[in-house]
mmCIF file of C-alpha atoms and ligand atoms in Angstrom:
data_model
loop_
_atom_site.group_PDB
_atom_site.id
_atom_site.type_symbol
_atom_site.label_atom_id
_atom_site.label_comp_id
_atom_site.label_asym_id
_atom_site.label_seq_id
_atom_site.Cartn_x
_atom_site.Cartn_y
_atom_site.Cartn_z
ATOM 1 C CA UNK A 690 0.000 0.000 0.000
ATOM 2 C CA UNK A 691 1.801 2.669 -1.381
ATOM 3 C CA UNK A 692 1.351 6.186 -0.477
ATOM 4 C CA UNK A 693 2.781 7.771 -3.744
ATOM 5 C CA UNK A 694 0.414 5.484 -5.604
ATOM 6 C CA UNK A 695 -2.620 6.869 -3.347
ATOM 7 C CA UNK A 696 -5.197 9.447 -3.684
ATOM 8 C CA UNK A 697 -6.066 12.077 -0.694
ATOM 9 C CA UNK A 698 -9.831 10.490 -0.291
ATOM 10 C CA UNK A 699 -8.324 7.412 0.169
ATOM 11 C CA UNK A 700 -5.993 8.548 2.795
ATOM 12 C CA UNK A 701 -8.604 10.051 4.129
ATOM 13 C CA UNK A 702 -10.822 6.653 4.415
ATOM 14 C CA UNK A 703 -7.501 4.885 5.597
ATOM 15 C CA UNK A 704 -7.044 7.338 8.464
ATOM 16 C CA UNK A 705 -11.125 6.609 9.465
ATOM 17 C CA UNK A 706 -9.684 3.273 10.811
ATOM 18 C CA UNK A 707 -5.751 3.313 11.264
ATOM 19 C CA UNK A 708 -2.793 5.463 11.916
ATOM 20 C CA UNK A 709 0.067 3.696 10.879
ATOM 21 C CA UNK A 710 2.801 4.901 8.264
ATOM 22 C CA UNK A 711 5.837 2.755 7.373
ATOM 23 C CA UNK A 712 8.881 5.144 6.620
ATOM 24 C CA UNK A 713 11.464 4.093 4.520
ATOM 25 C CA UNK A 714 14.884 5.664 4.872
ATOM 26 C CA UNK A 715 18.212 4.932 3.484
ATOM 27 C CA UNK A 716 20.949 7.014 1.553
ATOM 28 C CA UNK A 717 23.062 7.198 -1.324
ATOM 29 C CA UNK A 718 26.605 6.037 -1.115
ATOM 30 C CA UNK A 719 29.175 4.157 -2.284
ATOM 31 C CA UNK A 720 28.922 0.206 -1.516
ATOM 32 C CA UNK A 721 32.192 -0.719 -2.438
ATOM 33 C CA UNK A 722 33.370 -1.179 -6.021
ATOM 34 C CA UNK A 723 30.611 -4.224 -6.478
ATOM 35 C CA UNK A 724 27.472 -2.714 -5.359
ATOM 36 C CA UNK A 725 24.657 -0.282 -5.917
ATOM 37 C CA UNK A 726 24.991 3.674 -4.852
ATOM 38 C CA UNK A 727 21.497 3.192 -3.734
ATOM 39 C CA UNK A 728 21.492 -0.305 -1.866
ATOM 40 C CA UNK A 729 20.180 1.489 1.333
ATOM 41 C CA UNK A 730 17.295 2.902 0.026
ATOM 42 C CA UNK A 731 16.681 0.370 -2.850
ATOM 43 C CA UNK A 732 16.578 -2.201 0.418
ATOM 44 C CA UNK A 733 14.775 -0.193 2.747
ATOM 45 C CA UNK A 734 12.028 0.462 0.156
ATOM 46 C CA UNK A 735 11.691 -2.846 -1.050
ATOM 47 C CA UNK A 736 11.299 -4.270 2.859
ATOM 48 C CA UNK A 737 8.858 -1.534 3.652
ATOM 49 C CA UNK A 738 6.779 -2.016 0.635
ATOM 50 C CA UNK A 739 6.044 -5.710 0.938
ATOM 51 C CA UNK A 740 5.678 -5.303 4.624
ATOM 52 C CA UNK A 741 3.483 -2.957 4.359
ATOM 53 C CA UNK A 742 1.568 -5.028 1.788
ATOM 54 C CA UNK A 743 1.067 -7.494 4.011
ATOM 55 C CA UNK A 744 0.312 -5.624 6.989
ATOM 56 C CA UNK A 745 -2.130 -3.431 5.020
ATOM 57 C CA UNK A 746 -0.027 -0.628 6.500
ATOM 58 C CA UNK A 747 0.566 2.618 4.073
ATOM 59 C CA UNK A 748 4.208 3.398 3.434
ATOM 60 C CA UNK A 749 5.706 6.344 2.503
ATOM 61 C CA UNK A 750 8.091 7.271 -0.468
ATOM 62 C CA UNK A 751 11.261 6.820 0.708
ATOM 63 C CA UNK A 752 13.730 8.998 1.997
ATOM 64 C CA UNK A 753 16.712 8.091 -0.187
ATOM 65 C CA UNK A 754 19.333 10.424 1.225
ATOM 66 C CA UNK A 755 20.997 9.982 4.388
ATOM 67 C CA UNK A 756 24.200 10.884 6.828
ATOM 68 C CA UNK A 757 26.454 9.652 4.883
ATOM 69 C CA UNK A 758 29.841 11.988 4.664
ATOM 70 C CA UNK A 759 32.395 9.704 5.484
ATOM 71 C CA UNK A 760 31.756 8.272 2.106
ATOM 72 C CA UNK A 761 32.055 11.319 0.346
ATOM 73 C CA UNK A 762 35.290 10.449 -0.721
ATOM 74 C CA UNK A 763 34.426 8.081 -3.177
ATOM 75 C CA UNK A 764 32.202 9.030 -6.728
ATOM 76 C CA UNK A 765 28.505 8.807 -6.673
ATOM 77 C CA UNK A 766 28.396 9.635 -2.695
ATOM 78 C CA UNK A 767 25.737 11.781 -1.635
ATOM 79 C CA UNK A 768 25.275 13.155 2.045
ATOM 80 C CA UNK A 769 22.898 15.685 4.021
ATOM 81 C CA UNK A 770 24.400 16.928 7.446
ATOM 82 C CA UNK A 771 23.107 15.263 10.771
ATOM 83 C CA UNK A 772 21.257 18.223 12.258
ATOM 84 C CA UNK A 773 19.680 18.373 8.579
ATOM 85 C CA UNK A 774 18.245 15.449 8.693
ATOM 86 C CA UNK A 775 16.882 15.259 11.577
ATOM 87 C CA UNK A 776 14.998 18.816 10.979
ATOM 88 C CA UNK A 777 13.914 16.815 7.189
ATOM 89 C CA UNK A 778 12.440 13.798 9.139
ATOM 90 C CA UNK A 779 11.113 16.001 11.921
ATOM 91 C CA UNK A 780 9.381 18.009 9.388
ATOM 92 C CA UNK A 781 7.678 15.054 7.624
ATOM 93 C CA UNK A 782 6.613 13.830 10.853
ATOM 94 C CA UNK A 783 4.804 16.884 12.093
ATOM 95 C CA UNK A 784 3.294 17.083 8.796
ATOM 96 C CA UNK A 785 2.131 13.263 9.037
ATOM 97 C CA UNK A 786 0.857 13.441 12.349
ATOM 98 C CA UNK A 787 -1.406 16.499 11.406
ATOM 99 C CA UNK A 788 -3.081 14.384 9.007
ATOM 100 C CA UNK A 789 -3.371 11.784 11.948
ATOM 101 C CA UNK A 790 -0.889 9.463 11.687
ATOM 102 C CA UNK A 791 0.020 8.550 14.974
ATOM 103 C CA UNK A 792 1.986 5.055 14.593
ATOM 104 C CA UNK A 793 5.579 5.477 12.942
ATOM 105 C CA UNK A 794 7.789 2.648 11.712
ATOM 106 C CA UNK A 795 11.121 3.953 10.557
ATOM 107 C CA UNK A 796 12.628 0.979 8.087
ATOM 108 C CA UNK A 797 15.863 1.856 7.776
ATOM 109 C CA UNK A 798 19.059 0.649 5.464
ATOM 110 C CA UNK A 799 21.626 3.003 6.553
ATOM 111 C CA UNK A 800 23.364 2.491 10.204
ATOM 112 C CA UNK A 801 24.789 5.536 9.804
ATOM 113 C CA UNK A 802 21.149 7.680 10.041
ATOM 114 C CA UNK A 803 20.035 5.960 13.238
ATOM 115 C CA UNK A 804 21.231 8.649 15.631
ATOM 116 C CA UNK A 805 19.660 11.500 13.592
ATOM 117 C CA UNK A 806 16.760 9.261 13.349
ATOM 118 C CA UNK A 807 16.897 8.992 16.896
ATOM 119 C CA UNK A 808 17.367 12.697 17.911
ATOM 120 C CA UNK A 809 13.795 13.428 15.055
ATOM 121 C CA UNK A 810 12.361 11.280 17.714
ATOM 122 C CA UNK A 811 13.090 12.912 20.548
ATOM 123 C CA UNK A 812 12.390 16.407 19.467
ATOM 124 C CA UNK A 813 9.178 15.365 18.243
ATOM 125 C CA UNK A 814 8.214 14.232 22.053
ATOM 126 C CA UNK A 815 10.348 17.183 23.615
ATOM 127 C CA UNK A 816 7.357 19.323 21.571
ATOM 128 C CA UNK A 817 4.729 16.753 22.271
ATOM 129 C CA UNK A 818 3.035 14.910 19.692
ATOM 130 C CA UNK A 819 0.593 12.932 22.476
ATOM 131 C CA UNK A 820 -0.188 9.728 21.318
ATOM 132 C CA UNK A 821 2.393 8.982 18.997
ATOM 133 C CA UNK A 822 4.573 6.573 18.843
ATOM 134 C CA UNK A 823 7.760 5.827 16.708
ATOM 135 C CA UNK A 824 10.327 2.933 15.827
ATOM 136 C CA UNK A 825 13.245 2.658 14.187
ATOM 137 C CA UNK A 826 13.648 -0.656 12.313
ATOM 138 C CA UNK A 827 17.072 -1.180 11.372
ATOM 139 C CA UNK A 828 16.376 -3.795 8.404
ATOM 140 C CA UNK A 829 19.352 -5.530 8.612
ATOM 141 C CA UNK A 830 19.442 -6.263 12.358
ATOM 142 C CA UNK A 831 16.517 -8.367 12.664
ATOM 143 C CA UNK A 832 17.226 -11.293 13.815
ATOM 144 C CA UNK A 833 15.683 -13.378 11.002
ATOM 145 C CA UNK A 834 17.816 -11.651 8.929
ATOM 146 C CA UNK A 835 21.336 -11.944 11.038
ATOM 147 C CA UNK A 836 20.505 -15.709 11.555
ATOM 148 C CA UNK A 837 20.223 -16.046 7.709
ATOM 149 C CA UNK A 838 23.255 -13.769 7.063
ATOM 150 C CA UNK A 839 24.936 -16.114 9.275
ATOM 151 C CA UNK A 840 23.997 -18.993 7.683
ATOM 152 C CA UNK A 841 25.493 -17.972 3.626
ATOM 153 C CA UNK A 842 28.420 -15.329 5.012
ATOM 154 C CA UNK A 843 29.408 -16.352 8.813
ATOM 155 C CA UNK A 844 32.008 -13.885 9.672
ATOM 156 C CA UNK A 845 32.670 -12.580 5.869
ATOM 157 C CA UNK A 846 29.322 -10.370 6.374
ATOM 158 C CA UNK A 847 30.873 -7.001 7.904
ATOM 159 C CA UNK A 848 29.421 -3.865 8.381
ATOM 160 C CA UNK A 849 29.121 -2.163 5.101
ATOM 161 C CA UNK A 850 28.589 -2.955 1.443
ATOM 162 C CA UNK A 851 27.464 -6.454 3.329
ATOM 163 C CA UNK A 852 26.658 -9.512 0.810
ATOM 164 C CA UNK A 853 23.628 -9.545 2.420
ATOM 165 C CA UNK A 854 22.601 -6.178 1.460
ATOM 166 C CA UNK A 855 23.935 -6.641 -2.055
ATOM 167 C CA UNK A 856 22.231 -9.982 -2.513
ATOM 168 C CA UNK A 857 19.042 -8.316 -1.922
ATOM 169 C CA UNK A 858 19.295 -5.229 -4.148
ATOM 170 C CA UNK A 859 20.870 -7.261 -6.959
ATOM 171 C CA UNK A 860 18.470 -9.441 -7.083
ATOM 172 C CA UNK A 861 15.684 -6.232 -7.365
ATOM 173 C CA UNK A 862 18.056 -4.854 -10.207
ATOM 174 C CA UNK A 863 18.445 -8.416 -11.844
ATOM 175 C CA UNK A 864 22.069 -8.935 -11.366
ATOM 176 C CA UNK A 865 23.576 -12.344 -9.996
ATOM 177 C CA UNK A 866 27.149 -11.903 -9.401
ATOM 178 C CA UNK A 867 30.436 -9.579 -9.549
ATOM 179 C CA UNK A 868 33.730 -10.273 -9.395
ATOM 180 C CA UNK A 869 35.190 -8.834 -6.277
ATOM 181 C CA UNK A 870 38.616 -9.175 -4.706
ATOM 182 C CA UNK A 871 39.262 -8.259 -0.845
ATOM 183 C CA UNK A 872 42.224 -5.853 0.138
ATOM 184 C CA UNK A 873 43.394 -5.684 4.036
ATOM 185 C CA UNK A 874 41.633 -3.335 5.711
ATOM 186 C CA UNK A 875 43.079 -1.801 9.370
ATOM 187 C CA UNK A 876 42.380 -4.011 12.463
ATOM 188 C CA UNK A 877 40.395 -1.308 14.117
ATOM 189 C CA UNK A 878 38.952 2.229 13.397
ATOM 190 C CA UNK A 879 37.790 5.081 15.408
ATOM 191 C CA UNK A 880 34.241 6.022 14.475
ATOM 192 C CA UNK A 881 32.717 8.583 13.365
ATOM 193 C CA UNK A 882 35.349 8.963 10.217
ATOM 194 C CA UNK A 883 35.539 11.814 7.592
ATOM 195 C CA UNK A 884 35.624 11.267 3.973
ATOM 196 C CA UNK A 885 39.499 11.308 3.734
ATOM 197 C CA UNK A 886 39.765 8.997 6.545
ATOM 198 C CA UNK A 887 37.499 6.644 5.581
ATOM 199 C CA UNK A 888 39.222 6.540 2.339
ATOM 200 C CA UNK A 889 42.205 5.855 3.828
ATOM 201 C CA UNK A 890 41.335 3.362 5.692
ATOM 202 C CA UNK A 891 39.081 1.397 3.879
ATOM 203 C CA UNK A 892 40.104 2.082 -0.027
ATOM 204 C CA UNK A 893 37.765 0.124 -1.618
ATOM 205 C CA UNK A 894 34.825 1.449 0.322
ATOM 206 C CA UNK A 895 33.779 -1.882 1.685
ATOM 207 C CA UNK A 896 34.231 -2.591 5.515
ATOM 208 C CA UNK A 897 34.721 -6.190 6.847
ATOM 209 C CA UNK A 898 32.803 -7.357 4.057
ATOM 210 C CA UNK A 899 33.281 -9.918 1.365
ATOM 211 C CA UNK A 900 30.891 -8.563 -1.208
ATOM 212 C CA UNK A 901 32.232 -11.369 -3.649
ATOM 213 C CA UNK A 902 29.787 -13.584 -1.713
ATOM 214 C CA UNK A 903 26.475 -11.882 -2.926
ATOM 215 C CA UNK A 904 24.354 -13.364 -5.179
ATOM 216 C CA UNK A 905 21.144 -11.816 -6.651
ATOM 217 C CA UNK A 906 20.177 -15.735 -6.093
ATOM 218 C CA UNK A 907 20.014 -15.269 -2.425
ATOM 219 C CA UNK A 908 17.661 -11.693 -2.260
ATOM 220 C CA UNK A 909 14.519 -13.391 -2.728
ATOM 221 C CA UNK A 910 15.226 -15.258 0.960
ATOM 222 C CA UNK A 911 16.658 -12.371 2.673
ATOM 223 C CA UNK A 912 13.778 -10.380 1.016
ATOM 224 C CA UNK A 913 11.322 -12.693 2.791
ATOM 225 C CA UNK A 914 13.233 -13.021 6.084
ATOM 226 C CA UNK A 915 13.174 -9.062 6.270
ATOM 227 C CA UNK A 916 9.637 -8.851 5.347
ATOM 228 C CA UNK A 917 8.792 -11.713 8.290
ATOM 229 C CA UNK A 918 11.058 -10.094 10.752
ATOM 230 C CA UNK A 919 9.031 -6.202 9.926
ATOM 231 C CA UNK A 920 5.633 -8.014 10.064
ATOM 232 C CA UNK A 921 6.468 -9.396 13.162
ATOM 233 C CA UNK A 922 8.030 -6.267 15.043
ATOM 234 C CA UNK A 923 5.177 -4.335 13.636
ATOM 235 C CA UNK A 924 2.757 -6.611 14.695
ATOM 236 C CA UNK A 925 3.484 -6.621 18.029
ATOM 237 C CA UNK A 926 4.384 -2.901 18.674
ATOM 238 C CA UNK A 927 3.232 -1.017 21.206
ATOM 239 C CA UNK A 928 0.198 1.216 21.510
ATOM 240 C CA UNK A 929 -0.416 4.644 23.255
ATOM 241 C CA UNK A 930 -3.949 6.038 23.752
HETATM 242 NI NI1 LIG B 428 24.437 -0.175 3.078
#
């Protein structure tokens, strides 16, 4: 149930009954030398969507820019600042929850959005907003998608430009494989990084990954262990009256 694809009488009817919006977030960045510039959003959207069709729960266009300046370094990278963002996503929220929405699901593909994310939150309460309530669903962490992560990449998953993420949006842009060779990365890094250290540090943009692992072969089950793991959250969520 898409939003973009609805009219304003029929948001209207939907908001006679429920109050739920699905929020897709992500960003556009660099995913190594293998993967998509827009495998945040492209996953976050595709999650959301089919959640949302099962749950009969609206969901929003997604927000396909994120925090994402340490990757500015490499071509393609886009990034909005972190007090930015959180003003964007407070802004849609006020703006949502004047039309009645009260129940927010945040389906995020981007780790490094959550404490913006976060922050929108907060402000939102610090003003009030009675009744609403909001959640920030980190796709990738639920756990019926870390158990099947674990399953095809054990410890070759990482933390960015993941097969697992790959799989998943090549598979939605109907691509099996690429080639991909891993280079040694430093044991350890301090976090947050800027663009030039990240570079430095992690030259092919890819971070404790082995992105040679994906297959577009594997997104239809990580697909459906996301969408299970987002019903189920969602499903279960709590309520404020
Ligand atoms: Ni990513």
């Amino acid at each position: 149930m898409r939003l973009a694809a609805a009219t304003w009488p029929e948001v209207s009817e939907y908001l006679k009954t429920k109050n739920s919006l699905i929020v897709p977030i992500g960003s556009t960045e660099q995913h190594g030398p293998t993967g998509l510039i827009g495998t945040d959003y492209l996953s976050a959207d595709a999650v959301a969507r089919e959640a949302g069709e099962r749950l009969k729960i609206l969901v929003s266009p997604p927000l396909s820019y994120g925090v994402s300046s340490h990757h500015m370094g490499f071509p393609g990278s886009a990034t909005i600042r972190p007090s930015v963002y959180q003003a964007v996503l407070a802004d849609l929220f006020r703006g949502f929850y004047g039309h009645g929405f009260r129940r927010f699901y945040v389906v995020n593909g981007h780790g490094g959005n959550e404490a913006s994310v976060r922050a929108a939150f907060q402000e939102l309460k610090h003003e009030g907003h009675s009744g609403a309530t909001f959640q920030l669903l980190d796709w990738w962490k639920l756990p019926e998608v870390s158990k099947l992560a674990n399953e095809l990449y054990g410890n070759e998953e990482g933390s960015h430009a993941t097969p697992t993420e790959l799989s998943l949006t090549f598979h939605l842009e109907n691509i099996e494989r690429r080639e991909y060779q891993p280079v040694p990365e430093p044991p350890s890094s301090a976090w947050p990084l800027t663009s030039d250290e990240m570079r430095r540090s992690f030259v092919t943009g890819t971070m404790r990954s082995n992105p040679a692992l994906a297959r577009g072969s594997h997104g239809p089950r990580i697909l459906e262990a996301a969408v299970q793991g987002l019903v189920t959250v969602i499903g279960n969520s709590p309520v404020l009256e």
